[in-house]
Coordinates of C-alpha atoms in Angstrom, one line a residue:
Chain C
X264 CA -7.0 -9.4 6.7
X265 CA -5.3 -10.0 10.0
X266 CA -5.9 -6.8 11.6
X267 CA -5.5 -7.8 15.2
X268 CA -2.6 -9.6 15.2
X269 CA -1.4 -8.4 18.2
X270 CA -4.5 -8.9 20.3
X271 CA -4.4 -12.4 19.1
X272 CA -0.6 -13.1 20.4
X273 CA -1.9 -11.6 23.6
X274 CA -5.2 -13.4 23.8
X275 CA -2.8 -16.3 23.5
X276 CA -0.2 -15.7 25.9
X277 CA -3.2 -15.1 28.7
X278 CA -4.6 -18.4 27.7
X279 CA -1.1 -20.5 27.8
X280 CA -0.1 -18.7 31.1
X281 CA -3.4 -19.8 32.7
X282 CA -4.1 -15.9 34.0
X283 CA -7.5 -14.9 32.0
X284 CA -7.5 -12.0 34.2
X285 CA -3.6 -11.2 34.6
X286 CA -4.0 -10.1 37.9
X287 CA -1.2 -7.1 38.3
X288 CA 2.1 -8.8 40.3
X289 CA 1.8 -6.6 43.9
X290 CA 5.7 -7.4 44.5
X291 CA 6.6 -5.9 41.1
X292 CA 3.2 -4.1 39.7
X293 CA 3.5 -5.5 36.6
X294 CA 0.9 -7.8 34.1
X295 CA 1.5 -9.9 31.0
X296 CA 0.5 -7.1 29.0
X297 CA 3.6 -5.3 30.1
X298 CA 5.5 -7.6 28.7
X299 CA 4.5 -8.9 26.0
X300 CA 4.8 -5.2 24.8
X301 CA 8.6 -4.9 26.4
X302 CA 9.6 -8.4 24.6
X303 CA 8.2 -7.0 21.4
X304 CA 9.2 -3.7 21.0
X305 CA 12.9 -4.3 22.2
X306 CA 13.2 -6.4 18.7
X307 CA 11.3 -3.5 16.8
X308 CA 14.0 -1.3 18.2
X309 CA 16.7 -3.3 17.5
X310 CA 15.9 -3.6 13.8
X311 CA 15.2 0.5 14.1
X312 CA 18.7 1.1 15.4
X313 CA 20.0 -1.1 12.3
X314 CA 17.9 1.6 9.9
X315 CA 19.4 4.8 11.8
X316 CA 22.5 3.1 12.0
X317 CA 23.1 2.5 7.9
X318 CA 21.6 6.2 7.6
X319 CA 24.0 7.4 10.0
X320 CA 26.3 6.6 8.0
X321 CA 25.4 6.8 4.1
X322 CA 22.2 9.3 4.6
X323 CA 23.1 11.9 1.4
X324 CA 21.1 14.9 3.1
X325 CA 22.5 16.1 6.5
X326 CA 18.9 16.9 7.5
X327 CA 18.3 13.1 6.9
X328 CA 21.4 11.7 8.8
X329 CA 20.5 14.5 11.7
X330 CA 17.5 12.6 12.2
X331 CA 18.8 9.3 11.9
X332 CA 21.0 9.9 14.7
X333 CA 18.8 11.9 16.8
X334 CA 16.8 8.6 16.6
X335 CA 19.3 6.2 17.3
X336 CA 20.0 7.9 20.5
X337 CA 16.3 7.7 21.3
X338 CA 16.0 3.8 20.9
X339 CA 19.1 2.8 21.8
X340 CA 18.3 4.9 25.5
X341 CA 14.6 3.4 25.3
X342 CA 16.1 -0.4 25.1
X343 CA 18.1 0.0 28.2
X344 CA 14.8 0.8 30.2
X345 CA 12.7 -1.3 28.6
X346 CA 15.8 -4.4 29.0
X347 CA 16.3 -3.0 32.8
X348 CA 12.2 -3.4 33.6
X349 CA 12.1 -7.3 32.3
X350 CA 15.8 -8.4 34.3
X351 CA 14.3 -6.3 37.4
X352 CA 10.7 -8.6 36.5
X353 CA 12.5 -11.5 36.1
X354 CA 11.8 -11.8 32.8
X355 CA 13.1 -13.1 29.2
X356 CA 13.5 -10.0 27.2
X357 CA 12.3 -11.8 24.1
X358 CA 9.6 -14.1 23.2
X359 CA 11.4 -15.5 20.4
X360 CA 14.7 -14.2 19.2
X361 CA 13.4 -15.4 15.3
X362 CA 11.4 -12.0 14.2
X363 CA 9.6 -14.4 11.7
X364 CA 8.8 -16.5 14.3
X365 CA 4.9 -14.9 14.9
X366 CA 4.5 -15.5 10.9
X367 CA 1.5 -17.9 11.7
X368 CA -0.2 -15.4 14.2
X369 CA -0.1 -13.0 11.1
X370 CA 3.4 -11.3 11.6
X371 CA 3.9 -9.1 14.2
X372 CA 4.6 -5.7 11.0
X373 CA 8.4 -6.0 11.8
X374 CA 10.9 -4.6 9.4
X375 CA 12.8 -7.8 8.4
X376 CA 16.0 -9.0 7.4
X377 CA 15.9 -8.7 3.9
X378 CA 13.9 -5.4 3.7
X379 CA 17.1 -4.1 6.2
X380 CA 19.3 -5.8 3.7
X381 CA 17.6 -4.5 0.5
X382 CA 18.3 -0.9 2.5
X383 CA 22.1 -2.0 2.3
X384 CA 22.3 -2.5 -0.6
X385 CA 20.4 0.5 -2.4
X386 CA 22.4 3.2 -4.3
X387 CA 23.6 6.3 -2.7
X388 CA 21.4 8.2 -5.1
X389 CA 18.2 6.3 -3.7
X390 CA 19.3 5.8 -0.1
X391 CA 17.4 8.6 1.3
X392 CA 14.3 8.2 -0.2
X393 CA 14.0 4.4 0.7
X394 CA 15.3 5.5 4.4
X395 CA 12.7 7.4 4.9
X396 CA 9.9 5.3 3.8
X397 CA 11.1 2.3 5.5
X398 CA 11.7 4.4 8.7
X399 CA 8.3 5.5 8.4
X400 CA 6.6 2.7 8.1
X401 CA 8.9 1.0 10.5
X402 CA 7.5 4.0 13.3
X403 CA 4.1 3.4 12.3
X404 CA 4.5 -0.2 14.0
X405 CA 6.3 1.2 16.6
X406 CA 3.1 4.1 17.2
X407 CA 0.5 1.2 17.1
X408 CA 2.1 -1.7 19.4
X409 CA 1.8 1.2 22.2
X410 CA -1.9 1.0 21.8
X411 CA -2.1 -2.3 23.4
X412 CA 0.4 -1.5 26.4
X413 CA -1.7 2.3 26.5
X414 CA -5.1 0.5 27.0
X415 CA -3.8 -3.0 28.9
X416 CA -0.9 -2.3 30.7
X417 CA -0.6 -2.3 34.6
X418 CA 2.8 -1.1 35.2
X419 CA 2.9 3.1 35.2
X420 CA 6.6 3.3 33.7
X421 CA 6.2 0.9 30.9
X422 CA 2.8 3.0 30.4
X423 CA 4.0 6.1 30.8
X424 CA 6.8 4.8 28.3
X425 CA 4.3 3.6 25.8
X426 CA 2.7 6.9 25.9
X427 CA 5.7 8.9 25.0
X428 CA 7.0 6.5 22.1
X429 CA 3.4 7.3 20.6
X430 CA 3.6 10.6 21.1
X431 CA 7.5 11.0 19.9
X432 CA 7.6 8.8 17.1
X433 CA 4.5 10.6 15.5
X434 CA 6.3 14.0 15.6
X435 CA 9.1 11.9 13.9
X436 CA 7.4 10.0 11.5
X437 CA 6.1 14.0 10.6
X438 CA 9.7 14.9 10.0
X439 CA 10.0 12.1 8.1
X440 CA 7.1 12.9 5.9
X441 CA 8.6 16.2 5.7
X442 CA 12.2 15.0 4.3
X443 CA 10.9 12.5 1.7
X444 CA 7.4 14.8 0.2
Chain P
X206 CA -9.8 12.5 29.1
X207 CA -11.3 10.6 26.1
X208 CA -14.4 8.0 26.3
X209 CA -11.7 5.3 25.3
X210 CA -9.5 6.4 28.0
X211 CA -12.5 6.7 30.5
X212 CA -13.6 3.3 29.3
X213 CA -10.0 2.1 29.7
X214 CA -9.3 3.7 33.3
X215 CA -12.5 2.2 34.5
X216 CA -11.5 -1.5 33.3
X217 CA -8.3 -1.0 35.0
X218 CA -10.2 0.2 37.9
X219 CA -12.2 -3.3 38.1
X220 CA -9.4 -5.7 36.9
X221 CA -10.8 -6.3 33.5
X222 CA -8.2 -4.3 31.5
X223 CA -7.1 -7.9 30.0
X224 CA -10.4 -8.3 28.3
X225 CA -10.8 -4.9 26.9
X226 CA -7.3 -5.5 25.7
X227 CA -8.7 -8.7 24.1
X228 CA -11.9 -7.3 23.1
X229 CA -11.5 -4.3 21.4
X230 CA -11.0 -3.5 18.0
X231 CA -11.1 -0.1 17.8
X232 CA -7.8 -0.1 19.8
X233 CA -5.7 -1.8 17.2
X234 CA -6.1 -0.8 13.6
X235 CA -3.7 -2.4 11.7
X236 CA -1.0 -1.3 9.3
X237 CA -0.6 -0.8 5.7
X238 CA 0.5 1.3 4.1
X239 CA -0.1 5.2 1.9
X240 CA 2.0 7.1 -0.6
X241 CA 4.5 9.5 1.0
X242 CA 5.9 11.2 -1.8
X243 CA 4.5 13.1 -3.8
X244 CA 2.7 13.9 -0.5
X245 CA -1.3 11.8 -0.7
X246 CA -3.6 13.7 1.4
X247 CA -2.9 11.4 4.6
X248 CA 0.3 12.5 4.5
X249 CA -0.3 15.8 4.2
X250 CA -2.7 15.3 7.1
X251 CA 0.9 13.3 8.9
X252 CA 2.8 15.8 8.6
X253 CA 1.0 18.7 9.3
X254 CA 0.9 20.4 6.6
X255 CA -2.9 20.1 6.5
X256 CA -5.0 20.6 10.1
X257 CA -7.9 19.3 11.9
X258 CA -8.2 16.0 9.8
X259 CA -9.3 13.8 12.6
X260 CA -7.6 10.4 14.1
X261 CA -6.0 10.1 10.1
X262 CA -2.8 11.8 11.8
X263 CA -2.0 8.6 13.6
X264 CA -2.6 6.1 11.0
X265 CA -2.0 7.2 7.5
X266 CA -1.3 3.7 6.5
X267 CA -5.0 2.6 7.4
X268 CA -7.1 3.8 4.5
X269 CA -8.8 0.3 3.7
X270 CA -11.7 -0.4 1.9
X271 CA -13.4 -2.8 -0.6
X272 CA -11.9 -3.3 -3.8
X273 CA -13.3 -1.6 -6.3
X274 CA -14.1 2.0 -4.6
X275 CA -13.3 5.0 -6.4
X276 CA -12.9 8.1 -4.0
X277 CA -10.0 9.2 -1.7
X278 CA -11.1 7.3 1.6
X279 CA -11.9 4.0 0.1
X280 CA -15.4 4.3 1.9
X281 CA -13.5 4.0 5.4
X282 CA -14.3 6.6 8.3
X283 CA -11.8 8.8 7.6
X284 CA -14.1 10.4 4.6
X285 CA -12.1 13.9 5.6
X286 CA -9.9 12.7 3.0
X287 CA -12.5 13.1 0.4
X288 CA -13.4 16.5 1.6
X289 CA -12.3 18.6 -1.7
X290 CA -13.2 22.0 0.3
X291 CA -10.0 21.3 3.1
X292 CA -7.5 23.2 0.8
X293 CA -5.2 19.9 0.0
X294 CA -2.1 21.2 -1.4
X295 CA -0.7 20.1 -4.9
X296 CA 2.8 19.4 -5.4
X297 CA 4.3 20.3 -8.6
X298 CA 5.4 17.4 -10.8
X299 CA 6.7 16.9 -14.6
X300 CA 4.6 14.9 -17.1
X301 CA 6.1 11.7 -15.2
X302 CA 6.0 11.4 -11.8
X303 CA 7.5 8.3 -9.2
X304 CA 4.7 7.5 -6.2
X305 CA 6.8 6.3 -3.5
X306 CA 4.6 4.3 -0.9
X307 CA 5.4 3.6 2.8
X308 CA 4.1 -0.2 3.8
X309 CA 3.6 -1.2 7.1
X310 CA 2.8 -4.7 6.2
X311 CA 4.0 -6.4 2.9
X312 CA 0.2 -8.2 2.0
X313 CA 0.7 -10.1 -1.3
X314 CA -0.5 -8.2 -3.9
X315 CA -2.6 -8.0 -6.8
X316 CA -2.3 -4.9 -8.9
X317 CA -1.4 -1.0 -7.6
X318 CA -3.9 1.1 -9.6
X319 CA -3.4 5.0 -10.8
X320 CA -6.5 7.1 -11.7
X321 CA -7.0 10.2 -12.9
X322 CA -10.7 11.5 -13.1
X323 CA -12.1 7.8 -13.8
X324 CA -9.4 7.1 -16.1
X325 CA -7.3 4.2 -15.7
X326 CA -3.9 5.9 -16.2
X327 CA -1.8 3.2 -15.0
X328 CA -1.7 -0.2 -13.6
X329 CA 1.3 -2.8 -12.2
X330 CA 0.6 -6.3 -11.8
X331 CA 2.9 -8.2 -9.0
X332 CA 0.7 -11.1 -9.9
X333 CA 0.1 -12.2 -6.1
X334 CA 3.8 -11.5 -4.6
X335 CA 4.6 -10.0 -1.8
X336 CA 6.3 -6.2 -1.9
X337 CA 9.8 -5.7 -1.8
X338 CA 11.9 -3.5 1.3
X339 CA 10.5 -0.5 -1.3
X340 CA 7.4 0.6 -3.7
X341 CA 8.2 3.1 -6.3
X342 CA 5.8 3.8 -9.4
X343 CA 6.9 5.7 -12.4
X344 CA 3.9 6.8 -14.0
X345 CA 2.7 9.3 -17.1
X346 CA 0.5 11.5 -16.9
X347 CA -0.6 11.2 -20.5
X348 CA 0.4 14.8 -21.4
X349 CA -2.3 16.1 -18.6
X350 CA -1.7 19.7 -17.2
X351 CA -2.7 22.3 -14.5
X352 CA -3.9 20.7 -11.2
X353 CA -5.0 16.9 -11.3
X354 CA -5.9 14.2 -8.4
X355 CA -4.7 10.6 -8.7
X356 CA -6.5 8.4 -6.8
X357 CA -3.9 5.5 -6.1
X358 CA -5.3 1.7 -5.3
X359 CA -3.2 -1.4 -3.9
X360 CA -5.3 -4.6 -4.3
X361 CA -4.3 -7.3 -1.9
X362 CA -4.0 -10.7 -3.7
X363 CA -6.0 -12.9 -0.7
X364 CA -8.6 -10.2 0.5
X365 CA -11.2 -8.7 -0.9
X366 CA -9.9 -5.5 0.2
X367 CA -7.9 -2.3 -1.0
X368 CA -5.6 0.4 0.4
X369 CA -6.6 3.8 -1.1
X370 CA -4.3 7.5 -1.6
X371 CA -5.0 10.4 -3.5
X372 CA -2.1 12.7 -4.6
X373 CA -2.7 16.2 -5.8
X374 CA -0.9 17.3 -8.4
X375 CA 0.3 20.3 -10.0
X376 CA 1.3 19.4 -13.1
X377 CA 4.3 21.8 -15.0
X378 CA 3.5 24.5 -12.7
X379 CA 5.5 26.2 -10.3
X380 CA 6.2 25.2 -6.7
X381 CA 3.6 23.9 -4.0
X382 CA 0.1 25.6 -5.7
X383 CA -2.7 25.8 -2.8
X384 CA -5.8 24.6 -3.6

């Protein structure tokens, strides 16, 4: 089971940029580890504003669409930081623009394409209950690639950032829980 | 401050955060996925409506264990989940209920198992293919009754490994029945 796929990518991206150690960069305070977290979650947002987006619109429940578009806001605000930090760095803001491009390092637990498609396309009647469990999951990705930037990190925003997406998004994903059980 | 984060703030402290990052697994259980509705007892434990379950709150999709295992916490650490003594509320169902699952990664799969009591009540074969955008079981209850736990399994096709939920049920009765 690839359970550290993650770690792997990273233990990679220290070995192709030749910094083992990833000393922190003094002019910007920042370390590959802050990165690679900001070039992965701004996808994993991206495809989370295309969820709240669709429920924005065709959530049944107003409870359900309330949500939806309380987090849309939230991403769509977190983005612009997170895009801000990686211009400021000097930095892409995406390893790969393909989100099936990490396939081979196990898949990086995005919500793809055709699961955001399959969403689309799912009677009104349905739509709310296969919102919330794709949002959910979709959080629950979102909660565990802030473990790497929580423990690794080296810059204190994108930390501190990391922190509060945990933090946030597990009250949410309980809201979630709350609307679907 | 927790002994991770002490461990963490001290390998920042001496420049070796990258190898910790590398190093340690304990950091970065990986996802899966649980039954959200009706509510299994890690998402009660999710949401809140039951306390003090332990680090289960953060990763309801991780309930992994060999294939094969027949209690609520699939022999994983999380054994709270198998702890019939924490109250675990029962939803109240119909003779037929739908488990709807949330997945954090589509594995290919084997078969998604439903058991009530040691009884076999239910069984899908995907025959190795991955999940679709959605799960959703319809499954009997074979006429049961009163309060009932269904221990749910999803076999991976290429592990040897399974992702384990148990639901309480109340079955034709009225409302959410405590324990």
């Amino acid at each position: 089971m690839n359970r550290h796929p993650l770690v792997l990518l990273l233990a990679g991206f220290l070995l192709l940029a030749g910094c083992g150690t990833a000393q922190p960069n003094a002019k910007a305070d920042f370390n590959a580890a802050d990165v690679m977290f900001l070039q992965m979650m701004l996808p994993l947002h991206d495809q989370g504003i295309e969820l709240t987006g669709l429920a924005k619109e065709r959530a049944v429940r107003p409870a359900v669409r309330d949500l939806a578009t309380e987090l849309d806001a939230v991403q769509r605000k977190e983005s612009e930081t997170m895009k801000g930090w990686l211009a400021e760095w000097g930095q892409p803001t995406a390893v790969d623009a393909d989100p099936g491009a990490h396939q081979h390092h196990g898949g990086l637990h995005q919500t793809s394409p055709a699961e955001i498609a399959a969403l689309e396309s799912t009677p009104d009647a349905e739509f709310d209950t296969a919102f919330l469990n794709l949002m959910t999951g979709h959080l629950h990705n979102s909660v565990e690639l802030t473990k790497s930037e929580v423990d690794g990190g080296g810059n204190a925003g994108a930390k501190e950032l990391a922190t509060s997406i945990r933090e946030s998004r597990s009250k949410e994903i309980s809201r979630l829980l709350g609307l679907v059980g | 401050m927790s002994m991770r984060s002490k461990i963490a703030a001290a390998a920042v402290a001496i420049g070796i955060a990258p190898l910790i990052v590398v190093l340690s697994p304990a950091g970065t259980a990986s996802a899966h996925g649980y039954i959200s509705s009706p509510p299994s007892r890690q998402a009660n434990c999710a949401q809140g409506r039951v306390q003090n379950c332990g680090d289960i709150v953060w990763e309801p999709q991780s309930v992994e264990g060999p294939k094969g295992v027949k209690n609520c916490h699939g022999n994983s650490r999380f054994s709270v989940l198998s702890d019939e003594s924490k109250g675990w509320p029962a939803a109240s169902v119909g003779g037929t209920v739908n488990f709807n699952w949330v997945l954090t990664a589509r594995h290919a799969t084997s078969t998604w198992e439903y058991f009530i009591g040691g009884t076999r009540i239910a069984v899908f074969n995907d025959g190795g293919r991955q999940p679709g955008a959605t799960v959703s079981h319809s499954v009997s209850l074979g006429g049961r009754t009163g309060r009932q736990k269904v221990l749910a399994v999803w076999n991976i096709a290429d592990t040897a490994n399974a992702f384990y939920a148990c639901v309480d049920l109340q079955v034709g009765g009225a409302k959410l029945a405590a324990a």
